[in-house]
C-alpha cells in the first residue's frame, strides 16, 4: 500500500512539474516545436513607440519621456507641441553639431532588417568564448565591408574596437608615444583641424605627449633623431572635406589617419587607404553616433598590442550590446554590396550641396569650399565630393568675426577659430535632419537676399 502511495505521489509530482513547464512556456512551445514568444512583448512595445505620430518633425523613443502612460515626442529644432507640429518662425538654424541624422529616413525604410532585440541574458560575461573582448564575426564583417567599398586595405592588419573614433584617437597617440623618452612626443595637425585632436590631447596631460599645433611648424624637425612627431591626418578633412595626406616624412614622423568620413556618401573613393594606422567609425558611416562604435586598422603588431592594452585598461573593451548593434547595422550596409545606403546618402548630400551652392551663387559676401570632381572606384563614375560640412568664409573685412555675423542672422555654426583657422571662417553642418537643413537654407537665402537690400521670404 505504501509503495502504491509513493508511486502515485511521484506521478502527481511529475504531472505538476510538466503542467507548470507547459503553462510557463506556453508562449514558446506550441504544436510540438519551440517558437519565439518571449520577444513578442518587447517587439510590440518597440513598434508602438515607433508608430507615435510626431508629424514628421520628431521621434518618440523607448527610453524617452512618458506622460500618462504614453511616450512623448522629442521634436526637431524649431518644432514643438505634443506632436511636433508647431513651427517657431523666430527659431534660429542650429547647425553646430555633426549629428548625422540625415540617414535616419534610410533606417526607417529598413526597420525590420536593422532592428535588434536583445535578450536579458545576452553576453553577460566580460569576454567572448575565445577570452577576447572583440566579436570575431564583427571583425569578419568589417573586413568584408572595406572590401566591398574599396576604401581600405585590411590585409595584414590587426583590428581594435573603440567607443567611436574618439577613444581610438587617444589610444593611438598613447601607442605611438615613446614612453621612456626624455621629451614628450609632439602631436600635430594641419590647420584647419578637428578640435578634438587638441582638446583631448591637452585633457590627458600625459608626460609622454603634448599638442604642438600646426604641422607646418615642425617640417624641419623630422630629421632630428631625438624628436617624436605624431601627425593627425584627416581624410576627408573635418571641416573642409579635403583628402589630406601626411605632411611630415621620415623615421620619426608617425601619422594617424582619421578616415571617419571616407565613405561614398561624402567623397569619391579614388583608391583603398593603405596606411599603417587608420581609424573608422559607424557614426558617419551609418549615422549611429550615439552607439559609440569605431575600429582601427593597424599594421604594426606592437602598436596593436599597446592599443589593445589601452582599451582593456580603459573600458575592458566595447560594450557587447554595442557590438551586436553594429553587427546588425553592417549586415544591412553590406546588402546589395552597399548600394542602398550609399546611394541614399550621396543623393541626400548632393541635393543639399546643390541647393546651398545655388543660394550662395550670387553672393559677394559669403563663399564655401569648392568640391572638384574625381573618379570613384566604388560607383565607377566621376563624382563631386559632398562633404559633411560647409566651410563658409565671410569675404568682407567688416565681417571678419564671421561667427557673430551668422549668429545675428539666425545661424549658429562652429567658429573657425576652434579649428585653428582665423575668425573669418565658420563650419556649417549639413548632416543633421532635413528640418535643420531647410531652416539653414532659408536663413542663408534671406541673408544673401539682403546684400542688395532685397527681401526674401520662406
Short mmCIF file of C-alpha atoms in Angstrom, two decimals:
data_model
loop_
_atom_site.label_atom_id
_atom_site.label_comp_id
_atom_site.label_asym_id
_atom_site.label_seq_id
_atom_site.Cartn_x
_atom_site.Cartn_y
_atom_site.Cartn_z
CA UNK A 1 0.00 0.00 0.00
CA UNK A 2 2.86 2.38 0.91
CA UNK A 3 4.62 1.61 -2.38
CA UNK A 4 1.44 2.44 -4.33
CA UNK A 5 1.04 5.74 -2.48
CA UNK A 6 4.69 6.60 -3.17
CA UNK A 7 4.23 5.82 -6.88
CA UNK A 8 1.11 7.95 -7.05
CA UNK A 9 2.94 10.79 -5.34
CA UNK A 10 5.79 10.61 -7.88
CA UNK A 11 3.31 10.55 -10.78
CA UNK A 12 1.42 13.56 -9.40
CA UNK A 13 4.67 15.43 -8.87
CA UNK A 14 5.82 14.77 -12.42
CA UNK A 15 2.43 15.83 -13.79
CA UNK A 16 2.56 19.03 -11.75
CA UNK A 17 6.05 19.89 -12.95
CA UNK A 18 5.09 19.14 -16.56
CA UNK A 19 1.99 21.34 -16.36
CA UNK A 20 3.97 24.18 -14.82
CA UNK A 21 6.54 23.97 -17.60
CA UNK A 22 3.83 23.95 -20.24
CA UNK A 23 1.96 26.91 -18.69
CA UNK A 24 5.09 28.97 -18.08
CA UNK A 25 6.41 28.21 -21.54
CA UNK A 26 3.08 28.28 -23.33
CA UNK A 27 4.26 31.22 -25.47
CA UNK A 28 7.37 29.40 -26.67
CA UNK A 29 6.31 25.76 -27.04
CA UNK A 30 3.44 25.30 -29.45
CA UNK A 31 2.39 22.29 -31.54
CA UNK A 32 5.45 20.30 -30.64
CA UNK A 33 8.03 22.93 -31.61
CA UNK A 34 9.70 25.91 -29.97
CA UNK A 35 8.63 29.35 -31.11
CA UNK A 36 9.97 32.79 -30.29
CA UNK A 37 7.32 34.03 -27.91
CA UNK A 38 9.26 35.75 -25.16
CA UNK A 39 10.22 38.57 -27.54
CA UNK A 40 6.64 39.40 -28.52
CA UNK A 41 6.02 41.93 -25.77
CA UNK A 42 9.29 43.75 -26.42
CA UNK A 43 8.55 43.88 -30.14
CA UNK A 44 5.06 45.22 -29.52
CA UNK A 45 6.42 47.95 -27.24
CA UNK A 46 9.02 48.98 -29.81
CA UNK A 47 6.51 49.10 -32.64
CA UNK A 48 4.01 51.04 -30.52
CA UNK A 49 6.60 53.74 -29.83
CA UNK A 50 7.70 53.80 -33.48
CA UNK A 51 4.09 54.35 -34.51
CA UNK A 52 3.68 57.51 -32.41
CA UNK A 53 2.96 60.39 -34.77
CA UNK A 54 5.32 63.32 -34.41
CA UNK A 55 4.20 65.00 -37.66
CA UNK A 56 7.46 64.08 -39.37
CA UNK A 57 9.32 66.61 -37.23
CA UNK A 58 10.40 64.45 -34.31
CA UNK A 59 10.55 60.95 -32.84
CA UNK A 60 9.36 59.04 -29.77
CA UNK A 61 11.78 56.62 -28.14
CA UNK A 62 11.52 53.59 -25.88
CA UNK A 63 13.74 55.26 -23.30
CA UNK A 64 12.16 58.68 -23.73
CA UNK A 65 9.81 60.65 -21.54
CA UNK A 66 6.44 59.04 -20.77
CA UNK A 67 3.35 61.08 -19.79
CA UNK A 68 0.12 59.38 -18.68
CA UNK A 69 1.49 56.05 -19.86
CA UNK A 70 2.26 57.25 -23.39
CA UNK A 71 5.66 58.08 -24.93
CA UNK A 72 6.24 61.75 -25.69
CA UNK A 73 7.60 63.13 -28.96
CA UNK A 74 11.11 64.60 -28.95
CA UNK A 75 10.86 67.38 -31.53
CA UNK A 76 13.39 68.58 -34.09
CA UNK A 77 14.86 72.06 -33.76
CA UNK A 78 12.26 74.82 -34.20
CA UNK A 79 9.30 72.46 -33.77
CA UNK A 80 7.17 71.90 -30.67
CA UNK A 81 3.80 70.85 -29.36
CA UNK A 82 2.57 67.36 -28.38
CA UNK A 83 3.05 66.07 -31.93
CA UNK A 84 5.83 68.45 -33.05
CA UNK A 85 3.50 70.18 -35.50
CA UNK A 86 4.05 73.71 -34.20
CA UNK A 87 6.81 75.61 -36.04
CA UNK A 88 8.54 78.55 -34.39
CA UNK A 89 9.14 81.14 -37.10
CA UNK A 90 11.60 83.05 -34.90
CA UNK A 91 13.81 79.99 -34.38
CA UNK A 92 17.48 80.01 -35.40
CA UNK A 93 19.23 77.44 -37.60
CA UNK A 94 21.41 75.40 -35.24
CA UNK A 95 23.99 73.72 -37.49
CA UNK A 96 26.83 73.49 -35.00
CA UNK A 97 26.95 69.77 -34.26
CA UNK A 98 27.87 66.87 -36.53
CA UNK A 99 24.81 64.78 -35.64
CA UNK A 100 24.44 62.56 -38.75
CA UNK A 101 20.64 62.41 -38.67
CA UNK A 102 20.38 62.77 -42.44
CA UNK A 103 20.48 58.95 -42.55
CA UNK A 104 17.53 58.47 -40.18
CA UNK A 105 14.98 58.10 -43.03
CA UNK A 106 17.09 55.30 -44.53
CA UNK A 107 16.90 53.27 -41.33
CA UNK A 108 13.16 53.88 -41.04
CA UNK A 109 12.84 52.36 -44.51
CA UNK A 110 14.85 49.36 -43.26
CA UNK A 111 13.14 48.97 -39.90
CA UNK A 112 12.80 45.18 -39.98
CA UNK A 113 16.28 44.28 -41.19
CA UNK A 114 18.07 46.72 -38.87
CA UNK A 115 16.13 46.01 -35.68
CA UNK A 116 17.89 44.31 -32.77
CA UNK A 117 16.06 42.66 -29.89
CA UNK A 118 18.48 41.92 -27.06
CA UNK A 119 17.72 39.10 -24.63
CA UNK A 120 18.13 39.86 -20.95
CA UNK A 121 20.91 37.28 -20.74
CA UNK A 122 22.81 38.35 -23.88
CA UNK A 123 26.61 38.30 -23.44
CA UNK A 124 26.67 38.85 -19.69
CA UNK A 125 30.31 37.78 -19.44
CA UNK A 126 33.26 40.18 -19.63
CA UNK A 127 34.56 38.28 -22.63
CA UNK A 128 33.62 36.09 -25.58
CA UNK A 129 34.33 32.36 -25.61
CA UNK A 130 37.77 32.98 -27.09
CA UNK A 131 38.57 35.12 -24.00
CA UNK A 132 38.74 38.31 -26.11
CA UNK A 133 36.56 41.41 -25.90
CA UNK A 134 36.01 41.54 -29.65
CA UNK A 135 33.36 39.76 -31.74
CA UNK A 136 35.22 37.83 -34.42
CA UNK A 137 32.08 37.76 -36.57
CA UNK A 138 32.03 41.56 -36.47
CA UNK A 139 35.71 41.62 -37.43
CA UNK A 140 34.90 39.47 -40.49
CA UNK A 141 32.04 41.77 -41.42
CA UNK A 142 34.25 44.87 -41.16
CA UNK A 143 36.81 43.30 -43.48
CA UNK A 144 34.00 42.42 -45.90
CA UNK A 145 32.67 45.98 -45.74
CA UNK A 146 36.03 47.51 -46.67
CA UNK A 147 36.47 45.01 -49.49
CA UNK A 148 33.05 45.96 -50.91
CA UNK A 149 33.56 49.72 -50.63
CA UNK A 150 37.22 49.60 -51.60
CA UNK A 151 38.16 52.35 -49.14
CA UNK A 152 40.75 50.50 -47.05
CA UNK A 153 43.18 47.62 -47.34
CA UNK A 154 42.62 45.26 -44.39
CA UNK A 155 45.11 42.58 -45.49
CA UNK A 156 47.72 42.00 -42.80
CA UNK A 157 46.00 44.45 -40.47
CA UNK A 158 45.04 43.92 -36.85
CA UNK A 159 41.72 45.35 -35.68
CA UNK A 160 40.94 47.11 -32.40
CA UNK A 161 37.46 48.27 -31.38
CA UNK A 162 36.76 51.52 -29.54
CA UNK A 163 33.97 53.76 -28.28
CA UNK A 164 33.62 55.64 -31.54
CA UNK A 165 36.77 57.09 -33.09
CA UNK A 166 37.28 59.42 -30.13
CA UNK A 167 38.62 56.76 -27.77
CA UNK A 168 40.76 55.23 -30.51
CA UNK A 169 42.41 58.56 -31.33
CA UNK A 170 43.95 58.85 -27.89
CA UNK A 171 44.74 55.12 -27.78
CA UNK A 172 46.74 55.64 -30.99
CA UNK A 173 48.59 58.67 -29.59
CA UNK A 174 49.42 56.64 -26.48
CA UNK A 175 50.68 53.71 -28.57
CA UNK A 176 52.88 55.85 -30.83
CA UNK A 177 54.49 57.81 -27.97
CA UNK A 178 57.92 56.82 -26.72
CA UNK A 179 57.21 56.03 -23.08
CA UNK A 180 60.83 56.19 -21.93
CA UNK A 181 61.76 59.36 -23.82
CA UNK A 182 63.29 62.38 -22.13
CA UNK A 183 60.88 64.62 -24.04
CA UNK A 184 57.18 64.13 -24.82
CA UNK A 185 56.03 63.33 -28.33
CA UNK A 186 54.70 66.32 -30.24
CA UNK A 187 51.14 65.80 -31.52
CA UNK A 188 50.34 67.97 -34.54
CA UNK A 189 47.65 68.50 -37.19
CA UNK A 190 47.27 70.68 -40.27
CA UNK A 191 45.02 73.73 -39.93
CA UNK A 192 42.03 73.60 -40.17
CA UNK A 193 41.86 70.51 -37.97
CA UNK A 194 39.25 68.65 -35.91
CA UNK A 195 39.24 70.40 -32.48
CA UNK A 196 39.18 67.11 -30.51
CA UNK A 197 42.78 66.42 -31.54
CA UNK A 198 43.91 69.36 -29.42
CA UNK A 199 41.30 69.27 -26.65
CA UNK A 200 41.69 65.55 -25.96
CA UNK A 201 45.49 65.62 -26.05
CA UNK A 202 45.51 68.61 -23.68
CA UNK A 203 42.93 66.99 -21.41
CA UNK A 204 45.01 63.89 -20.67
CA UNK A 205 48.16 65.97 -19.97
CA UNK A 206 50.44 62.99 -20.35
CA UNK A 207 54.18 63.18 -19.74
CA UNK A 208 54.53 61.14 -22.94
CA UNK A 209 52.85 63.53 -25.39
CA UNK A 210 51.63 67.11 -25.82
CA UNK A 211 49.79 69.02 -28.52
CA UNK A 212 52.19 71.18 -30.52
CA UNK A 213 49.98 72.98 -33.03
CA UNK A 214 50.08 73.16 -36.81
CA UNK A 215 52.06 70.59 -38.77
CA UNK A 216 53.91 73.23 -40.80
CA UNK A 217 55.79 74.38 -37.70
CA UNK A 218 57.60 71.04 -37.47
CA UNK A 219 58.62 70.27 -41.06
CA UNK A 220 62.29 70.81 -40.26
CA UNK A 221 62.22 68.59 -37.16
CA UNK A 222 61.75 65.20 -38.83
CA UNK A 223 65.49 64.70 -39.25
CA UNK A 224 66.15 65.23 -35.55
CA UNK A 225 66.73 61.72 -34.11
CA UNK A 226 65.54 62.87 -30.68
CA UNK A 227 62.18 64.13 -31.91
CA UNK A 228 58.98 62.09 -31.96
CA UNK A 229 56.21 63.60 -34.09
CA UNK A 230 52.68 62.22 -34.22
CA UNK A 231 50.58 63.71 -37.01
CA UNK A 232 46.80 63.54 -37.23
CA UNK A 233 45.80 63.27 -40.89
CA UNK A 234 42.08 63.63 -41.55
CA UNK A 235 40.85 62.38 -44.92
CA UNK A 236 38.33 63.67 -45.79
CA UNK A 237 39.12 66.59 -43.54
CA UNK A 238 36.79 67.97 -40.91
CA UNK A 239 35.86 70.80 -41.58
CA UNK A 240 36.66 71.37 -45.29
CA UNK A 241 36.36 67.87 -46.79
CA UNK A 242 39.83 67.73 -48.38
CA UNK A 243 41.53 64.36 -48.82
CA UNK A 244 44.58 65.26 -46.76
CA UNK A 245 47.86 63.37 -46.83
CA UNK A 246 50.64 63.29 -44.27
CA UNK A 247 52.88 66.36 -44.37
CA UNK A 248 55.69 65.08 -42.18
CA UNK A 249 58.00 62.40 -43.53
CA UNK A 250 60.85 60.44 -42.03
CA UNK A 251 61.50 57.74 -39.42
CA UNK A 252 60.39 59.95 -36.53
CA UNK A 253 57.09 61.02 -38.12
CA UNK A 254 54.15 58.79 -37.24
CA UNK A 255 50.80 59.53 -38.90
CA UNK A 256 47.36 58.60 -37.55
CA UNK A 257 44.85 58.59 -40.41
CA UNK A 258 41.33 59.56 -39.32
CA UNK A 259 39.03 58.21 -42.05
CA UNK A 260 35.71 58.85 -40.30
CA UNK A 261 34.28 60.45 -43.48
CA UNK A 262 35.97 58.21 -46.08
CA UNK A 263 32.71 56.74 -47.34
CA UNK A 264 30.97 57.10 -50.74
CA UNK A 265 28.17 59.37 -49.50
CA UNK A 266 30.75 62.07 -48.62
CA UNK A 267 33.57 61.63 -51.10
CA UNK A 268 34.62 59.75 -54.22
CA UNK A 269 36.81 56.76 -53.29
CA UNK A 270 39.88 57.05 -55.57
CA UNK A 271 41.74 54.08 -54.03
CA UNK A 272 41.85 51.95 -50.88
CA UNK A 273 43.55 53.68 -47.95
CA UNK A 274 46.71 51.73 -47.15
CA UNK A 275 48.32 53.49 -44.19
CA UNK A 276 49.87 51.89 -41.12
CA UNK A 277 47.23 53.16 -38.69
CA UNK A 278 43.70 54.01 -39.88
CA UNK A 279 40.63 54.82 -37.80
CA UNK A 280 36.97 54.45 -38.85
CA UNK A 281 33.61 54.82 -37.11
CA UNK A 282 29.97 53.95 -37.73
CA UNK A 283 28.99 57.46 -36.63
CA UNK A 284 29.43 58.86 -40.13
CA UNK A 285 29.02 55.54 -41.95
CA UNK A 286 25.56 54.53 -40.70
CA UNK A 287 24.68 57.69 -38.74
CA UNK A 288 24.57 55.91 -35.37
CA UNK A 289 26.75 58.38 -33.50
CA UNK A 290 25.08 57.54 -30.18
CA UNK A 291 26.08 53.87 -30.38
CA UNK A 292 29.75 54.86 -29.95
CA UNK A 293 31.48 52.27 -32.08
CA UNK A 294 34.67 52.59 -34.10
CA UNK A 295 37.63 50.50 -35.17
CA UNK A 296 41.30 50.89 -36.00
CA UNK A 297 43.19 49.02 -38.72
CA UNK A 298 46.78 48.60 -37.55
CA UNK A 299 49.79 47.21 -39.42
CA UNK A 300 52.37 47.03 -36.65
CA UNK A 301 51.88 44.29 -34.06
CA UNK A 302 53.48 46.23 -31.20
CA UNK A 303 51.21 49.23 -31.83
CA UNK A 304 48.21 46.89 -31.98
CA UNK A 305 49.10 45.27 -28.66
CA UNK A 306 49.66 48.63 -26.97
CA UNK A 307 46.33 49.97 -28.21
CA UNK A 308 44.58 46.74 -27.16
CA UNK A 309 46.06 47.04 -23.68
CA UNK A 310 44.92 50.68 -23.53
CA UNK A 311 41.37 49.62 -24.37
CA UNK A 312 41.44 46.81 -21.82
CA UNK A 313 42.60 49.07 -19.00
CA UNK A 314 40.35 51.95 -20.05
CA UNK A 315 36.97 50.26 -20.52
CA UNK A 316 37.53 46.49 -20.71
CA UNK A 317 36.61 46.80 -24.37
CA UNK A 318 33.48 47.96 -26.16
CA UNK A 319 30.01 47.07 -24.87
CA UNK A 320 28.81 43.70 -26.16
CA UNK A 321 25.39 45.25 -26.82
CA UNK A 322 27.03 47.92 -28.98
CA UNK A 323 28.94 45.28 -30.92
CA UNK A 324 25.71 43.39 -31.53
CA UNK A 325 24.00 46.51 -32.87
CA UNK A 326 26.98 47.37 -35.06
CA UNK A 327 26.95 43.81 -36.42
CA UNK A 328 23.28 44.08 -37.38
CA UNK A 329 23.71 47.52 -38.95
CA UNK A 330 26.72 46.46 -41.01
CA UNK A 331 24.84 43.42 -42.26
CA UNK A 332 22.28 45.83 -43.72
CA UNK A 333 25.01 48.08 -45.12
CA UNK A 334 26.71 45.21 -46.94
CA UNK A 335 23.48 44.01 -48.54
CA UNK A 336 23.44 44.56 -52.30
CA UNK A 337 27.14 45.44 -51.95
CA UNK A 338 26.38 48.66 -50.11
CA UNK A 339 24.46 50.27 -52.95
CA UNK A 340 21.34 51.15 -50.99
CA UNK A 341 22.79 53.16 -48.12
CA UNK A 342 25.49 54.89 -50.14
CA UNK A 343 23.14 55.83 -52.96
CA UNK A 344 20.64 57.18 -50.41
CA UNK A 345 23.33 59.09 -48.50
CA UNK A 346 25.00 60.51 -51.60
CA UNK A 347 21.70 61.61 -53.14
CA UNK A 348 20.74 63.41 -49.92
CA UNK A 349 24.10 65.15 -49.56
CA UNK A 350 24.34 66.02 -53.27
CA UNK A 351 20.90 67.61 -53.14
CA UNK A 352 21.85 69.69 -50.10
CA UNK A 353 25.08 70.89 -51.68
CA UNK A 354 23.34 71.85 -54.91
CA UNK A 355 20.78 73.93 -53.00
CA UNK A 356 23.42 75.59 -50.82
CA UNK A 357 25.66 76.43 -53.79
CA UNK A 358 22.67 77.87 -55.64
CA UNK A 359 21.80 80.03 -52.64
CA UNK A 360 25.37 81.40 -52.44
CA UNK A 361 25.95 81.70 -56.19
CA UNK A 362 25.29 85.44 -56.41
CA UNK A 363 26.79 86.31 -53.03
CA UNK A 364 29.80 88.61 -52.84
CA UNK A 365 29.81 88.40 -49.07
CA UNK A 366 29.98 84.65 -48.40
CA UNK A 367 31.69 81.66 -50.03
CA UNK A 368 32.20 77.94 -49.36
CA UNK A 369 34.90 75.48 -50.42
CA UNK A 370 34.97 74.23 -54.00
CA UNK A 371 34.49 70.48 -54.46
CA UNK A 372 36.31 69.24 -57.58
CA UNK A 373 35.01 66.08 -59.33
CA UNK A 374 37.02 62.89 -59.04
CA UNK A 375 36.70 59.30 -60.22
CA UNK A 376 35.12 56.99 -57.63
CA UNK A 377 36.11 53.34 -57.80
CA UNK A 378 33.05 52.34 -55.79
CA UNK A 379 30.46 53.87 -58.11
CA UNK A 380 32.55 53.61 -61.26
CA UNK A 381 31.73 57.26 -62.03
CA UNK A 382 33.26 60.70 -61.82
CA UNK A 383 31.58 62.44 -58.88
CA UNK A 384 31.81 65.64 -56.93
CA UNK A 385 32.53 65.30 -53.22
CA UNK A 386 29.56 66.04 -50.99
CA UNK A 387 31.27 66.84 -47.67
CA UNK A 388 29.54 66.68 -44.32
CA UNK A 389 30.25 70.35 -43.65
CA UNK A 390 30.28 73.66 -45.48
CA UNK A 391 33.43 75.61 -44.62
CA UNK A 392 31.92 79.06 -45.04
CA UNK A 393 34.03 82.20 -45.31
CA UNK A 394 32.93 85.77 -44.72
CA UNK A 395 34.75 87.58 -47.53
CA UNK A 396 34.48 91.19 -46.36
CA UNK A 397 36.81 92.80 -43.85
CA UNK A 398 33.92 94.19 -41.84
CA UNK A 399 32.60 90.61 -41.45
CA UNK A 400 35.86 89.12 -40.17
CA UNK A 401 34.10 87.94 -37.00
CA UNK A 402 32.04 85.60 -39.15
CA UNK A 403 30.52 83.57 -36.32
CA UNK A 404 28.91 86.70 -34.89
CA UNK A 405 27.66 87.81 -38.31
CA UNK A 406 25.91 84.49 -38.87
CA UNK A 407 24.56 84.29 -35.33
CA UNK A 408 23.00 87.73 -35.72
CA UNK A 409 21.35 86.41 -38.90
CA UNK A 410 19.89 83.39 -37.08
CA UNK A 411 22.56 80.80 -37.96
CA UNK A 412 24.61 79.02 -35.29
CA UNK A 413 27.67 77.33 -36.76
CA UNK A 414 31.03 76.38 -35.26
CA UNK A 415 33.63 79.13 -35.07
CA UNK A 416 36.62 78.65 -37.37
CA UNK A 417 38.99 79.57 -34.54
CA UNK A 418 38.17 76.24 -32.88
CA UNK A 419 39.74 74.53 -35.91
CA UNK A 420 42.89 76.64 -35.67
CA UNK A 421 41.75 78.89 -38.54
CA UNK A 422 41.03 82.60 -38.41
CA UNK A 423 37.70 84.07 -37.37
CA UNK A 424 36.52 84.71 -40.95
CA UNK A 425 35.56 81.02 -41.20
CA UNK A 426 32.60 79.11 -39.76
CA UNK A 427 31.71 75.42 -40.13
CA UNK A 428 28.09 74.67 -41.02
CA UNK A 429 26.82 71.12 -40.53
CA UNK A 430 24.88 69.71 -43.49
CA UNK A 431 24.24 66.26 -42.00
CA UNK A 432 21.55 66.99 -39.45
CA UNK A 433 17.82 66.49 -40.06
CA UNK A 434 16.04 67.73 -43.16
CA UNK A 435 14.31 70.29 -40.95
CA UNK A 436 17.68 71.63 -39.81
CA UNK A 437 18.90 71.94 -43.39
CA UNK A 438 15.70 73.59 -44.61
CA UNK A 439 15.90 76.21 -41.84
CA UNK A 440 19.58 76.82 -42.64
CA UNK A 441 18.79 77.26 -46.32
CA UNK A 442 16.01 79.71 -45.52
CA UNK A 443 18.32 81.82 -43.37
CA UNK A 444 21.09 81.72 -46.00
CA UNK A 445 18.68 82.82 -48.74
CA UNK A 446 17.45 85.61 -46.50
CA UNK A 447 20.99 86.73 -45.67
CA UNK A 448 22.15 86.73 -49.30
CA UNK A 449 18.96 88.48 -50.36
CA UNK A 450 19.79 91.35 -48.04
CA UNK A 451 23.15 92.02 -49.75
CA UNK A 452 21.44 94.22 -52.33
CA UNK A 453 18.83 95.47 -49.95
CA UNK A 454 16.36 92.85 -51.17
CA UNK A 455 13.99 90.81 -49.10
CA UNK A 456 13.20 87.11 -49.20
CA UNK A 457 10.57 85.00 -47.55
CA UNK A 458 10.17 81.35 -46.77
#
